[in-house]
Coordinates of C-alpha atoms in Angstrom, one line a residue:
M1 CA -131.0 -164.2 130.3
K2 CA -131.9 -164.9 126.7
I3 CA -129.5 -163.5 124.1
L4 CA -130.3 -162.7 120.5
E5 CA -127.3 -161.9 118.3
I6 CA -127.1 -160.4 114.8
F7 CA -124.4 -158.7 112.8
E8 CA -124.4 -155.1 111.9
N9 CA -126.6 -154.2 108.9
E10 CA -128.9 -157.2 109.6
S11 CA -132.4 -157.1 111.1
I12 CA -134.0 -159.5 113.6
S13 CA -137.6 -160.7 114.1
L14 CA -139.3 -159.9 117.4
D15 CA -142.3 -161.2 119.2
D16 CA -145.2 -158.8 119.8
E17 CA -144.2 -158.0 123.4
D18 CA -140.6 -157.2 122.5
A19 CA -141.6 -155.2 119.4
K20 CA -144.0 -153.1 121.6
S21 CA -141.3 -152.5 124.2
L22 CA -138.7 -151.4 121.7
F23 CA -141.3 -149.1 120.0
Q24 CA -141.9 -147.5 123.4
I25 CA -138.1 -147.1 124.0
K26 CA -137.8 -145.4 120.6
S27 CA -140.6 -143.1 121.6
Q28 CA -138.7 -142.2 124.8
S29 CA -135.3 -141.9 123.1
P30 CA -135.9 -141.0 119.4
N31 CA -132.2 -140.6 118.7
L32 CA -131.5 -144.2 119.3
P33 CA -130.3 -145.6 115.9
F34 CA -132.9 -148.2 115.1
S35 CA -136.6 -148.5 114.1
I36 CA -139.3 -151.2 114.4
L37 CA -140.8 -152.3 111.1
D38 CA -143.3 -155.2 110.9
N39 CA -142.1 -156.7 114.2
K40 CA -138.5 -156.4 113.2
L41 CA -135.6 -154.5 114.8
V42 CA -133.9 -152.6 111.9
A43 CA -130.8 -150.8 113.1
E44 CA -129.2 -147.9 111.1
D45 CA -126.3 -149.0 108.9
Y46 CA -123.1 -150.0 110.7
T47 CA -124.8 -149.7 114.2
I48 CA -123.2 -152.0 116.8
G49 CA -123.8 -152.6 120.5
E50 CA -126.5 -153.9 122.8
I51 CA -130.1 -153.3 123.9
Q52 CA -131.3 -155.0 127.0
L53 CA -135.1 -155.5 127.7
K54 CA -135.5 -156.9 131.2
N55 CA -134.2 -160.5 130.8
K56 CA -133.6 -160.4 127.1
L57 CA -130.4 -159.0 125.4
I58 CA -130.2 -158.0 121.8
R59 CA -126.6 -157.8 120.7
I60 CA -125.6 -156.3 117.3
K61 CA -122.0 -157.6 116.7
P62 CA -119.5 -155.9 114.4
R63 CA -118.8 -157.9 111.2
H64 CA -115.1 -157.4 111.8
K65 CA -113.0 -159.8 113.8
V66 CA -110.4 -157.0 114.0
L67 CA -112.4 -154.1 115.4
S68 CA -113.0 -154.2 119.2
L69 CA -114.2 -151.7 121.7
N70 CA -110.6 -150.9 122.5
H71 CA -109.9 -149.9 118.8
Y72 CA -113.1 -147.8 118.8
F73 CA -111.9 -145.6 121.7
E74 CA -108.4 -145.5 120.4
M75 CA -109.7 -144.1 117.1
L76 CA -111.9 -141.6 119.0
L77 CA -108.9 -140.3 120.9
Y78 CA -106.9 -139.8 117.7
I79 CA -109.7 -138.1 116.0
D80 CA -110.1 -135.7 119.0
K81 CA -106.3 -135.1 118.9
L82 CA -105.9 -136.3 122.5
N83 CA -103.0 -138.2 123.9
Y84 CA -103.8 -141.5 122.2
N85 CA -100.4 -143.1 123.0
S86 CA -101.5 -143.4 126.6
I87 CA -103.7 -146.4 125.9
K88 CA -100.7 -148.6 125.0
S89 CA -100.2 -149.5 128.6
V90 CA -103.9 -149.9 129.5
S91 CA -104.7 -153.4 130.6
Y92 CA -108.1 -153.9 129.3
S93 CA -108.7 -156.6 126.7
N94 CA -108.6 -156.2 122.9
E95 CA -111.4 -158.8 122.7
A96 CA -114.0 -156.8 124.6
S97 CA -117.3 -156.6 122.8
F98 CA -119.0 -153.4 121.8
G99 CA -121.7 -154.1 124.4
V100 CA -122.5 -152.8 127.8
N101 CA -120.4 -155.3 129.8
G102 CA -117.3 -154.4 127.8
L103 CA -117.9 -150.7 128.3
I104 CA -118.3 -151.1 132.0
E105 CA -115.4 -153.5 132.5
N106 CA -113.0 -151.4 130.5
F107 CA -114.0 -148.2 132.2
I108 CA -113.5 -149.6 135.6
T109 CA -110.1 -150.9 134.7
I110 CA -109.1 -147.6 133.2
C111 CA -110.2 -145.7 136.3
F112 CA -108.1 -147.9 138.6
D113 CA -105.1 -147.3 136.2
L114 CA -105.9 -143.5 136.5
L115 CA -105.9 -143.7 140.3
S116 CA -102.6 -145.7 140.4
Y117 CA -101.0 -142.7 138.7
G118 CA -102.8 -140.1 140.9
L119 CA -105.7 -137.7 140.4
T120 CA -104.8 -134.4 138.9
G121 CA -105.9 -131.3 140.9
L122 CA -105.8 -127.6 140.2
F123 CA -104.5 -124.7 142.2
T124 CA -107.0 -122.0 142.8
T125 CA -106.5 -118.6 144.5
K126 CA -108.6 -118.2 147.6
K127 CA -109.1 -115.1 149.8
I128 CA -109.2 -115.6 153.5
K129 CA -109.0 -113.5 156.7
S130 CA -106.9 -114.9 159.5
F131 CA -105.2 -113.9 162.7
K132 CA -102.2 -115.9 161.5
P133 CA -101.8 -114.6 158.0
K134 CA -100.2 -116.6 155.2
G135 CA -99.8 -116.1 151.5
K136 CA -100.0 -112.7 150.0
I137 CA -101.6 -109.9 152.1
V138 CA -104.4 -108.0 150.3
F139 CA -103.2 -104.4 151.0
S140 CA -106.1 -102.9 149.2
E141 CA -108.4 -104.3 151.9
F142 CA -106.0 -103.8 154.8
N143 CA -107.9 -102.0 157.6
K144 CA -106.0 -101.6 160.9
K145 CA -109.1 -101.2 162.9
L146 CA -110.7 -104.4 161.7
I147 CA -107.7 -106.6 162.2
P148 CA -108.4 -107.4 165.8
I149 CA -112.0 -108.4 164.8
E150 CA -111.6 -110.1 161.4
G151 CA -107.9 -110.8 160.9
V152 CA -105.6 -110.0 158.1
P153 CA -107.0 -110.4 154.5
S154 CA -104.7 -112.5 152.3
L155 CA -104.6 -114.7 149.2
I156 CA -103.6 -118.4 149.4
E157 CA -103.2 -121.1 146.8
D158 CA -105.7 -123.9 147.4
Y159 CA -105.1 -127.3 145.7
K160 CA -108.3 -129.2 144.9
I161 CA -109.2 -132.3 143.0
D162 CA -112.7 -131.0 142.5
N163 CA -112.2 -129.9 138.9
C164 CA -114.2 -130.5 135.7
G165 CA -112.2 -133.5 134.6
N166 CA -112.7 -135.4 137.8
Q167 CA -116.3 -134.3 138.0
I168 CA -117.0 -135.8 134.6
I169 CA -115.4 -139.1 135.6
K170 CA -117.3 -139.3 138.9
T171 CA -120.6 -138.6 137.0
A172 CA -119.9 -141.6 134.8
I173 CA -119.0 -143.8 137.8
L174 CA -122.3 -142.8 139.4
K175 CA -124.3 -143.7 136.3
I176 CA -122.6 -147.1 136.2
Q177 CA -123.4 -147.6 139.9
E178 CA -127.0 -146.8 139.1
Y179 CA -127.0 -149.5 136.4
I180 CA -125.4 -152.2 138.5
R181 CA -127.4 -151.4 141.7
L182 CA -129.4 -154.6 141.4
S183 CA -126.4 -156.7 140.5
K184 CA -123.4 -157.9 142.5
D185 CA -121.1 -157.5 139.5
N186 CA -118.5 -154.8 140.0
H187 CA -120.4 -153.5 143.0
F188 CA -117.4 -153.3 145.3
A189 CA -115.1 -152.0 142.5
I190 CA -117.5 -149.1 142.0
L191 CA -117.7 -148.3 145.8
K192 CA -113.9 -148.3 145.9
L193 CA -113.7 -145.9 143.0
L194 CA -116.2 -143.6 144.6
S195 CA -114.2 -143.5 147.8
H196 CA -111.3 -141.9 145.8
F197 CA -113.7 -139.3 144.4
E198 CA -115.3 -138.5 147.8
N199 CA -114.2 -134.9 147.6
V200 CA -115.3 -134.4 144.0
N201 CA -118.7 -133.1 143.1
S202 CA -120.8 -134.5 140.2
Y203 CA -120.7 -132.5 136.9
N204 CA -123.6 -130.1 137.2
K205 CA -123.2 -127.9 134.1
D206 CA -125.0 -128.2 130.8
Y207 CA -123.9 -131.4 129.1
I208 CA -123.4 -129.4 125.9
N209 CA -120.1 -128.3 127.4
L210 CA -118.8 -131.8 128.1
K211 CA -116.8 -132.2 124.9
S212 CA -115.0 -128.8 125.2
E213 CA -114.3 -129.5 128.9
V214 CA -112.6 -132.7 128.0
L215 CA -110.6 -131.2 125.2
N216 CA -109.4 -128.4 127.4
F217 CA -108.5 -130.5 130.4
C218 CA -104.7 -131.0 130.9
S219 CA -102.9 -133.5 133.0
S220 CA -99.6 -135.3 133.1
N221 CA -101.5 -138.5 134.0
P222 CA -101.6 -140.5 130.7
Y223 CA -104.8 -142.2 131.6
Y224 CA -107.0 -139.1 131.7
P225 CA -107.7 -138.9 127.9
I226 CA -109.1 -142.5 127.6
A227 CA -110.9 -142.3 131.0
L228 CA -112.6 -139.0 129.9
E229 CA -113.5 -140.4 126.5
Y230 CA -115.2 -143.4 128.1
S231 CA -116.9 -141.1 130.6
L232 CA -118.3 -139.0 127.7
K233 CA -119.8 -142.2 126.1
I234 CA -121.2 -143.4 129.4
I235 CA -122.8 -140.0 130.2
L236 CA -124.1 -139.2 126.7
D237 CA -124.6 -142.5 124.8
F238 CA -125.2 -145.2 127.5
K239 CA -129.0 -144.9 127.7
L240 CA -131.1 -146.1 130.7
G241 CA -134.9 -146.3 130.8
Y242 CA -137.0 -146.5 133.9
S243 CA -140.4 -147.8 134.9
S244 CA -143.0 -145.7 136.7
E245 CA -141.7 -147.2 140.0
G246 CA -138.2 -145.9 139.2
G247 CA -136.4 -149.1 138.5
I248 CA -134.3 -149.6 135.3
Q249 CA -136.4 -151.3 132.6
W250 CA -134.0 -151.2 129.7
N251 CA -130.5 -150.0 128.7
A252 CA -128.8 -149.5 125.4
F253 CA -125.3 -148.7 124.1
L254 CA -125.3 -148.4 120.4
E255 CA -122.6 -146.8 118.2
N256 CA -121.8 -146.3 114.5
S257 CA -118.6 -148.0 113.6
N258 CA -118.5 -146.7 110.1
D259 CA -118.4 -143.0 110.9
T260 CA -115.6 -143.5 113.4
F261 CA -113.4 -145.6 111.1
E262 CA -113.9 -143.2 108.2
K263 CA -112.9 -140.1 110.3
Y264 CA -110.0 -142.0 111.8
I265 CA -108.5 -142.9 108.3
R266 CA -109.0 -139.4 107.0
E267 CA -107.4 -137.9 110.2
I268 CA -104.3 -140.0 109.7
L269 CA -103.9 -138.8 106.1
E270 CA -104.6 -135.1 106.9
R271 CA -102.1 -135.1 109.7
E272 CA -99.3 -137.1 108.3
M273 CA -99.3 -136.5 104.5
E274 CA -97.8 -133.4 102.8
N275 CA -100.6 -133.6 100.2
K276 CA -103.9 -131.8 100.6
I277 CA -106.5 -134.3 101.9
C278 CA -110.1 -133.3 101.9
K279 CA -113.7 -134.4 101.9
W280 CA -116.3 -131.9 100.7
N281 CA -118.6 -130.3 103.2
K282 CA -121.4 -130.5 100.7
P283 CA -121.8 -133.2 98.0
K284 CA -121.1 -132.0 94.4
K285 CA -124.0 -132.2 91.9
F286 CA -123.3 -134.4 88.8
A287 CA -126.8 -134.9 87.4
E288 CA -130.3 -133.3 87.3
I289 CA -133.6 -134.9 86.7
N290 CA -136.5 -132.8 85.3
W291 CA -139.9 -134.3 85.0
N292 CA -143.5 -133.1 85.4
K293 CA -142.4 -129.5 86.1
E294 CA -140.2 -130.6 89.0
S295 CA -136.5 -131.2 89.2
G296 CA -134.2 -133.3 91.3
Q297 CA -130.5 -133.5 91.7
K298 CA -127.9 -136.2 92.1
A299 CA -124.7 -135.6 94.0
F300 CA -121.5 -137.4 95.1
S301 CA -118.9 -137.0 97.8
P302 CA -115.9 -139.3 98.0
D303 CA -114.4 -140.1 101.4
I304 CA -110.8 -138.9 100.5
I305 CA -109.7 -136.6 97.7
V306 CA -106.0 -136.0 97.3
D307 CA -104.8 -132.6 95.9
F308 CA -108.1 -131.4 94.5
I309 CA -107.5 -128.3 92.3
D310 CA -109.7 -126.8 89.6
G311 CA -112.0 -129.8 89.4
K312 CA -109.2 -132.3 89.1
A313 CA -107.7 -134.6 91.8
R314 CA -104.4 -136.4 92.1
A315 CA -106.1 -139.5 93.5
V316 CA -109.4 -140.5 95.1
F317 CA -110.0 -143.1 97.8
D318 CA -113.1 -144.5 99.4
I319 CA -113.2 -146.1 102.9
K320 CA -115.1 -149.4 103.3
N321 CA -115.8 -150.7 106.8
K322 CA -116.0 -154.3 105.5
Y323 CA -114.2 -157.5 106.4
F324 CA -111.0 -157.7 104.4
S325 CA -108.7 -160.8 104.5
P326 CA -106.9 -161.8 101.2
V327 CA -105.6 -165.0 102.8
E328 CA -109.2 -166.2 103.7
T329 CA -111.2 -164.8 100.8
N330 CA -111.4 -165.7 97.1
P331 CA -109.8 -162.9 95.1
S332 CA -113.0 -162.3 93.1
E333 CA -114.8 -161.5 96.4
L334 CA -112.3 -159.0 97.9
A335 CA -114.1 -156.0 96.5
S336 CA -117.8 -155.8 95.5
V337 CA -118.8 -154.8 92.0
A338 CA -120.9 -151.9 93.4
D339 CA -117.8 -150.5 95.3
I340 CA -115.7 -150.8 92.1
Y341 CA -118.3 -149.0 90.0
Q342 CA -118.6 -146.3 92.6
L343 CA -114.9 -145.6 92.6
L344 CA -114.6 -145.7 88.8
F345 CA -117.3 -143.0 88.7
Y346 CA -115.5 -140.9 91.2
S347 CA -112.3 -141.2 89.2
N348 CA -114.1 -140.1 86.0
Q349 CA -115.7 -137.1 87.7
L350 CA -112.4 -136.0 89.3
K351 CA -110.3 -136.7 86.2
T352 CA -107.8 -138.9 88.0
D353 CA -106.4 -142.2 87.1
I354 CA -105.4 -143.2 90.6
C355 CA -108.0 -144.6 93.0
G356 CA -108.3 -147.1 95.8
L357 CA -110.6 -148.8 98.4
I358 CA -109.4 -148.8 102.0
Y359 CA -110.4 -151.5 104.5
P360 CA -109.6 -152.5 108.1
S361 CA -107.7 -155.8 108.3
G362 CA -106.0 -158.1 110.8
S363 CA -102.6 -158.3 109.1
F364 CA -100.2 -156.3 106.9
Y365 CA -100.9 -156.5 103.2
E366 CA -99.2 -154.7 100.3
P367 CA -101.6 -152.7 98.1
I368 CA -103.3 -155.1 95.8
P369 CA -103.8 -153.9 92.2
L370 CA -107.2 -154.4 90.6
N371 CA -106.8 -154.4 86.8
I372 CA -109.8 -152.8 85.1
M373 CA -110.2 -154.1 81.5
G374 CA -110.1 -151.4 78.8
V375 CA -109.6 -148.6 81.3
D376 CA -106.2 -146.8 81.9
I377 CA -106.7 -146.5 85.7
K378 CA -104.5 -147.6 88.6
F379 CA -107.0 -149.2 91.0
F380 CA -105.7 -150.5 94.4
L381 CA -107.1 -152.3 97.4
L382 CA -105.5 -151.0 100.6
S383 CA -105.9 -152.0 104.2
I384 CA -104.8 -150.8 107.7
N385 CA -103.7 -153.5 110.1
M386 CA -105.8 -152.9 113.3
N387 CA -104.0 -155.7 115.1
A388 CA -100.7 -153.8 115.0
N389 CA -99.6 -151.2 117.6
F390 CA -100.7 -147.7 116.8
E391 CA -97.5 -146.3 115.4
Q392 CA -96.6 -149.3 113.3
R393 CA -100.2 -149.6 112.0
K394 CA -100.1 -145.9 110.9
K395 CA -96.6 -146.1 109.3
Y396 CA -97.5 -149.1 107.1
F397 CA -100.8 -147.6 106.0
L398 CA -99.1 -144.3 105.1
D399 CA -96.5 -146.2 103.1
S400 CA -99.3 -148.0 101.2
V401 CA -101.0 -144.7 100.3
K402 CA -97.6 -143.2 99.2
Y403 CA -97.0 -146.2 97.0
C404 CA -100.2 -145.6 95.1
L405 CA -99.4 -141.9 94.7
K406 CA -96.1 -142.7 93.1
Y407 CA -98.0 -143.6 89.9
T408 CA -99.2 -140.0 89.5

């Protein structure tokens, strides 16, 4: 198989045949985050993952050495307020790519971890009629004349593993089976998994309910949250395309790393800080352009505003999903001029003298001050160490933010 690799936010030139195929894919699945312009694949900003066309694989790699598929799902669990601590004991690799193989390999491993702990079932009340009654007798339906014919009506507790959580996981396994049908890779692993879900039906409700079903599912098995999160992505975001004969012609798994990282950072601060953390639902207007009897507006919306009251904030931060490594990078290149200008503008509009840029990193770094000439503003470069375990990572990051706020 020929593999074409680019990094997120880059484009790649295609031959006529591939450009035509991708254009057809986009027509079939218009929500896929890419477009075809002048025989080039142009993905939406911060899109990562893979698209496979028959024997050609286009891989869009994250620019970060420190963000893996594992981190991605870990952040999703935390954002959804699920039991994110469970993944500490999961055995899949931190090095897994954002591509289809990493998705499948990790999901299979997680499913076996889930099974080793045991599937969670639910008790349901079932009404039966029996000549050997058990459970609670339904006296409202008790009829002495019918007992010799139908038996005694009673209610029994029936334990079944055929519940929505297991149905969602089985549906994801079946979709993976469909993808690997022509390959020997993981074939026996999938069959083994399905044997454990033999008494579970596929999920047959409207997929619009999937997210709420996952959030409402409860189990003492610590692997359910991550298994269900993977299942959601496989069912909803792992796309398969078919030929007129029914065979799979293409597949794609593409995600936006920027949105997830931004929500994750904000969720940490909202949950753990005593300060009021917010991001506006709607950008605030700061300028208006009037010309030729028409008008236009300009607006802004910082990622994190701290203690915003009456048009003034205690501090403002912006989240940048860019590579950050002070030990490897020249100090002058740690922050871009555009990002600095943007944050200075935010500070001016919000009447605050504390601001900072937040990056993912692979080590612990103290907040790095950025001295702005002629401006009385405390400007910091902060980072969160994605290579640390979850709790340690969170603690050090919160300490960094609190350090900046001490200057207010």
